[in-house]
Amino acid sequence: MAECVPSRATGMEGGIVIKDDWPGYSLELFTYPEHYREDIESVYIPHGVIMDRTERLARHIMDDIGDHDMVVLCVLKGGYKFCSDLVEFIKVQCRNSNKHLETRVEFIRLKSYLNDQSTEDLHIIGSQDLSVLRGKNVLIVEAIVDTGKTMKALLKHVEAFEPKMVKVAGLLVKRVSNVVGSLPDYVGFEIPNRFVVGYALDYNEYFRDLNHICVISEIGKVKYKI
Ligand code: HPA
Ligand code: MG
């Protein structure tokens, strides 16, 4: 399925690299909501693998910033599953290492995709006052990063609130040729430039209720197109 190589961003470990020719697992090997049978082509990253990788990212994060209280900024809607599981693993690791770390969770909602295409602008459509970030260690938690343009704009937005430090955890980073923005400090998986759904990632709001990360089928793209 994959190998692990240094990240193009930082030279640090950049996540599990899924190669261009990885077809995913046959649907027959896993369970998934029956209503999506025709709409997905393969199971690209099984839920269990996502969880195991997230546990390891939680440890990296704890090793780096686990001595200070943290504000986790969850990027909705796609980031809600990853954020929730990541925070759970961070809490378990705190308990197991007898650390008393306060982890506060805030939310911001962005939208930049229609169908499977990126739209030009970043829309921040749900954000309360983020002045709680001032002077804090902030961990932005995002499901997927491709060109990094959205992330760059978000970082600029967050930095205006003068946090002490900002780190970014991204579950997926897409291998695209036109990287223009910022890439995450912590990466779960580096994937080819394909449209994936599930584990809270959507196609026009569908597929968020799928546990695995899957490749959408042509039938699915047409069925849920707007
Ligand atoms: N799937 C869902 N949402 C996304 C993707 C994707 O592959 N890329 C950017 N937003
Ligand atoms: Mg989306």
CSV table of C-alpha atoms and ligand atoms in Angstrom, one decimal:
chain,number,residue,atom,x,y,z
A,1,MET,CA,0.0,0.0,0.0
A,2,ALA,CA,2.6,2.5,1.0
A,3,GLU,CA,6.0,3.5,2.3
A,4,CYS,CA,7.3,6.3,4.4
A,5,VAL,CA,9.6,9.0,3.1
A,6,PRO,CA,10.6,12.5,4.2
A,7,SER,CA,8.0,15.2,3.6
A,8,ARG,CA,8.4,17.6,0.7
A,9,ALA,CA,7.5,20.3,3.2
A,10,THR,CA,9.8,20.1,6.1
A,11,GLY,CA,12.2,17.2,5.5
A,12,MET,CA,10.6,15.7,8.6
A,13,GLU,CA,8.7,12.5,8.4
A,14,GLY,CA,5.8,13.4,6.1
A,15,GLY,CA,3.3,10.7,6.6
A,16,ILE,CA,2.6,7.3,5.1
A,17,VAL,CA,3.0,7.8,1.3
A,18,ILE,CA,0.4,6.1,-0.8
A,19,LYS,CA,1.7,5.6,-4.3
A,20,ASP,CA,-0.1,6.7,-7.5
A,21,ASP,CA,-0.8,3.1,-8.6
A,22,TRP,CA,-2.5,2.1,-5.3
A,23,PRO,CA,-6.0,1.0,-6.4
A,24,GLY,CA,-7.5,0.6,-2.9
A,25,TYR,CA,-9.0,-2.5,-1.4
A,26,SER,CA,-12.0,-4.2,-3.0
A,27,LEU,CA,-15.3,-3.2,-1.4
A,28,GLU,CA,-16.0,-6.9,-0.7
A,29,LEU,CA,-13.3,-7.0,2.0
A,30,PHE,CA,-14.9,-4.5,4.3
A,31,THR,CA,-18.3,-3.3,5.5
A,32,TYR,CA,-19.8,0.1,4.7
A,33,PRO,CA,-23.2,1.7,4.5
A,34,GLU,CA,-25.2,-0.3,1.9
A,35,HIS,CA,-26.7,2.9,0.3
A,36,TYR,CA,-23.2,3.8,-1.0
A,37,ARG,CA,-22.6,0.4,-2.8
A,38,GLU,CA,-22.6,1.9,-6.3
A,39,ASP,CA,-21.1,5.2,-5.3
A,40,ILE,CA,-17.7,4.2,-4.2
A,41,GLU,CA,-15.0,2.4,-6.1
A,42,SER,CA,-12.7,1.1,-3.5
A,43,VAL,CA,-11.6,1.4,0.2
A,44,TYR,CA,-8.6,3.6,-0.1
A,45,ILE,CA,-7.6,3.8,3.6
A,46,PRO,CA,-9.5,1.5,6.0
A,47,HIS,CA,-10.8,3.1,9.2
A,48,GLY,CA,-8.5,1.0,11.4
A,49,VAL,CA,-5.4,2.2,9.6
A,50,ILE,CA,-6.6,5.8,10.0
A,51,MET,CA,-7.0,5.2,13.8
A,52,ASP,CA,-3.6,3.6,14.2
A,53,ARG,CA,-1.9,6.4,12.3
A,54,THR,CA,-3.8,9.1,14.3
A,55,GLU,CA,-2.6,7.5,17.5
A,56,ARG,CA,1.0,7.9,16.3
A,57,LEU,CA,0.4,11.5,15.3
A,58,ALA,CA,-1.0,12.2,18.8
A,59,ARG,CA,2.3,10.9,20.2
A,60,HIS,CA,4.4,13.2,17.9
A,61,ILE,CA,2.3,16.1,19.0
A,62,MET,CA,2.6,15.3,22.6
A,63,ASP,CA,6.4,14.9,22.3
A,64,ASP,CA,6.6,18.4,20.7
A,65,ILE,CA,4.0,20.5,22.5
A,66,GLY,CA,2.7,18.3,25.2
A,67,ASP,CA,4.2,20.3,28.0
A,68,HIS,CA,1.8,23.3,27.5
A,69,ASP,CA,-1.9,23.7,27.4
A,70,MET,CA,-3.2,23.6,23.9
A,71,VAL,CA,-6.1,25.1,22.0
A,72,VAL,CA,-7.1,22.7,19.2
A,73,LEU,CA,-8.8,24.5,16.3
A,74,CYS,CA,-10.9,22.0,14.3
A,75,VAL,CA,-11.5,22.9,10.7
A,76,LEU,CA,-15.1,22.0,9.9
A,77,LYS,CA,-16.8,20.1,8.5
A,78,GLY,CA,-14.3,17.7,7.1
A,79,GLY,CA,-12.0,17.8,10.1
A,80,TYR,CA,-14.5,16.7,12.8
A,81,LYS,CA,-13.7,13.0,12.8
A,82,PHE,CA,-10.0,13.4,12.7
A,83,CYS,CA,-10.1,16.1,15.3
A,84,SER,CA,-12.3,14.1,17.6
A,85,ASP,CA,-10.1,10.9,17.4
A,86,LEU,CA,-6.8,12.9,17.6
A,87,VAL,CA,-8.0,14.7,20.8
A,88,GLU,CA,-9.1,11.3,22.3
A,89,PHE,CA,-5.6,9.8,21.6
A,90,ILE,CA,-3.9,12.9,23.1
A,91,LYS,CA,-6.1,12.6,26.2
A,92,VAL,CA,-5.3,8.9,26.6
A,93,GLN,CA,-1.6,9.6,26.2
A,94,CYS,CA,-1.8,12.4,28.8
A,95,ARG,CA,-3.4,10.0,31.3
A,96,ASN,CA,-0.9,7.3,30.6
A,97,SER,CA,2.0,9.6,31.1
A,98,ASN,CA,0.4,11.3,34.1
A,99,LYS,CA,0.4,14.7,32.5
A,100,HIS,CA,-2.3,17.3,33.3
A,101,LEU,CA,-2.8,19.1,30.1
A,102,GLU,CA,-5.8,21.3,29.4
A,103,THR,CA,-7.0,20.8,25.9
A,104,ARG,CA,-9.6,23.3,24.7
A,105,VAL,CA,-11.3,22.7,21.4
A,106,GLU,CA,-12.5,25.6,19.1
A,107,PHE,CA,-14.1,25.4,15.7
A,108,ILE,CA,-13.9,27.2,12.4
A,109,ARG,CA,-15.9,26.4,9.3
A,110,LEU,CA,-14.4,26.8,5.8
A,111,LYS,CA,-15.8,26.0,2.4
A,112,SER,CA,-13.8,25.9,-0.8
A,113,TYR,CA,-15.1,22.9,-2.8
A,114,LEU,CA,-18.0,22.5,-5.2
A,115,ASN,CA,-18.4,19.0,-6.6
A,116,ASP,CA,-14.8,17.7,-6.8
A,117,GLN,CA,-13.3,21.1,-7.8
A,118,SER,CA,-11.7,23.7,-5.7
A,119,THR,CA,-13.4,27.1,-5.9
A,120,GLU,CA,-11.3,30.3,-6.1
A,121,ASP,CA,-11.9,31.8,-2.7
A,122,LEU,CA,-11.7,30.7,0.8
A,123,HIS,CA,-15.0,31.2,2.6
A,124,ILE,CA,-14.9,31.3,6.4
A,125,ILE,CA,-18.5,30.7,7.0
A,126,GLY,CA,-18.5,29.8,10.7
A,127,SER,CA,-16.1,31.4,13.1
A,128,GLN,CA,-16.8,32.9,16.4
A,129,ASP,CA,-14.4,35.2,18.1
A,130,LEU,CA,-11.1,33.5,18.1
A,131,SER,CA,-9.5,35.9,20.6
A,132,VAL,CA,-9.2,32.9,22.9
A,133,LEU,CA,-6.2,32.0,20.8
A,134,ARG,CA,-4.2,35.0,22.0
A,135,GLY,CA,-0.9,33.9,23.6
A,136,LYS,CA,-1.8,30.2,23.3
A,137,ASN,CA,-0.3,27.1,21.6
A,138,VAL,CA,-2.7,26.4,18.8
A,139,LEU,CA,-3.0,23.1,16.9
A,140,ILE,CA,-5.0,23.5,13.7
A,141,VAL,CA,-6.6,20.2,12.8
A,142,GLU,CA,-7.6,19.8,9.1
A,143,ALA,CA,-8.7,16.7,7.2
A,144,ILE,CA,-7.1,17.4,3.8
A,145,VAL,CA,-4.6,19.8,2.3
A,146,ASP,CA,-3.8,20.0,-1.4
A,147,THR,CA,-2.3,23.2,-2.8
A,148,GLY,CA,-2.0,24.6,0.7
A,149,LYS,CA,-3.7,27.8,-0.4
A,150,THR,CA,-6.6,27.4,2.0
A,151,MET,CA,-4.2,26.6,4.8
A,152,LYS,CA,-2.1,29.7,4.1
A,153,ALA,CA,-5.2,31.9,4.3
A,154,LEU,CA,-6.3,30.2,7.5
A,155,LEU,CA,-2.9,30.6,9.1
A,156,LYS,CA,-3.0,34.3,8.2
A,157,HIS,CA,-6.4,34.6,9.8
A,158,VAL,CA,-5.3,32.8,12.9
A,159,GLU,CA,-2.1,34.7,13.3
A,160,ALA,CA,-4.0,37.9,13.5
A,161,PHE,CA,-5.1,36.8,16.9
A,162,GLU,CA,-1.5,36.6,18.1
A,163,PRO,CA,-1.2,33.0,19.4
A,164,LYS,CA,2.1,32.0,21.0
A,165,MET,CA,2.6,29.2,18.5
A,166,VAL,CA,0.7,27.5,15.7
A,167,LYS,CA,1.1,24.0,14.4
A,168,VAL,CA,-1.0,22.2,11.9
A,169,ALA,CA,-2.0,18.5,11.8
A,170,GLY,CA,-3.4,17.3,8.5
A,171,LEU,CA,-4.7,13.8,8.1
A,172,LEU,CA,-4.2,13.8,4.3
A,173,VAL,CA,-1.9,15.7,2.1
A,174,LYS,CA,-2.5,15.4,-1.7
A,175,ARG,CA,0.5,15.2,-4.0
A,176,VAL,CA,-0.2,18.1,-6.4
A,177,SER,CA,2.2,19.9,-8.7
A,178,ASN,CA,0.9,23.4,-7.9
A,179,VAL,CA,1.8,23.8,-4.2
A,180,VAL,CA,1.4,27.5,-3.4
A,181,GLY,CA,0.7,27.6,0.3
A,182,SER,CA,1.5,26.0,3.6
A,183,LEU,CA,1.7,22.3,4.4
A,184,PRO,CA,1.0,20.7,7.8
A,185,ASP,CA,3.6,20.0,10.4
A,186,TYR,CA,2.0,16.6,11.2
A,187,VAL,CA,0.8,14.5,8.3
A,188,GLY,CA,-1.1,11.3,8.4
A,189,PHE,CA,-0.9,10.2,4.8
A,190,GLU,CA,0.4,11.6,1.6
A,191,ILE,CA,-2.0,10.6,-1.2
A,192,PRO,CA,-2.2,10.9,-5.0
A,193,ASN,CA,-4.2,13.7,-6.5
A,194,ARG,CA,-7.6,11.8,-6.4
A,195,PHE,CA,-10.9,12.8,-4.9
A,196,VAL,CA,-11.6,10.8,-1.8
A,197,VAL,CA,-14.5,10.7,0.6
A,198,GLY,CA,-15.5,9.3,4.0
A,199,TYR,CA,-14.3,9.8,7.5
A,200,ALA,CA,-16.1,13.2,7.4
A,201,LEU,CA,-14.8,14.1,4.0
A,202,ASP,CA,-17.6,14.9,1.6
A,203,TYR,CA,-18.7,15.3,-1.9
A,204,ASN,CA,-21.4,17.9,-1.8
A,205,GLU,CA,-22.2,16.9,1.8
A,206,TYR,CA,-22.5,13.2,1.0
A,207,PHE,CA,-20.3,10.4,2.4
A,208,ARG,CA,-19.5,12.0,5.7
A,209,ASP,CA,-21.1,9.0,7.3
A,210,LEU,CA,-18.7,6.5,5.8
A,211,ASN,CA,-16.0,5.3,8.2
A,212,HIS,CA,-13.3,4.4,5.7
A,213,ILE,CA,-11.6,6.8,3.3
A,214,CYS,CA,-12.8,5.7,-0.1
A,215,VAL,CA,-12.5,6.6,-3.8
A,216,ILE,CA,-15.8,7.9,-5.2
A,217,SER,CA,-17.1,6.2,-8.4
A,218,GLU,CA,-18.2,7.9,-11.6
A,219,ILE,CA,-21.8,6.9,-10.7
A,220,GLY,CA,-21.4,8.6,-7.3
A,221,LYS,CA,-20.0,11.7,-8.8
A,222,VAL,CA,-23.0,12.0,-11.2
A,223,LYS,CA,-25.6,11.0,-8.6
A,224,TYR,CA,-24.7,13.7,-6.1
A,225,LYS,CA,-23.6,16.4,-8.5
A,226,ILE,CA,-25.0,19.9,-8.0
B,1,HPA,N1,-12.3,15.0,-0.8
B,1,HPA,C1,-13.1,15.7,-0.1
B,1,HPA,N2,-12.9,17.0,0.1
B,1,HPA,C2,-11.8,17.6,-0.4
B,1,HPA,C3,-10.9,16.8,-1.1
B,1,HPA,C4,-11.1,15.4,-1.4
B,1,HPA,O1,-10.4,14.7,-2.0
B,1,HPA,N3,-9.9,17.7,-1.5
B,1,HPA,C5,-10.2,18.9,-1.0
B,1,HPA,N4,-11.3,18.8,-0.3
B,2,MG,MG,-16.0,19.5,1.4
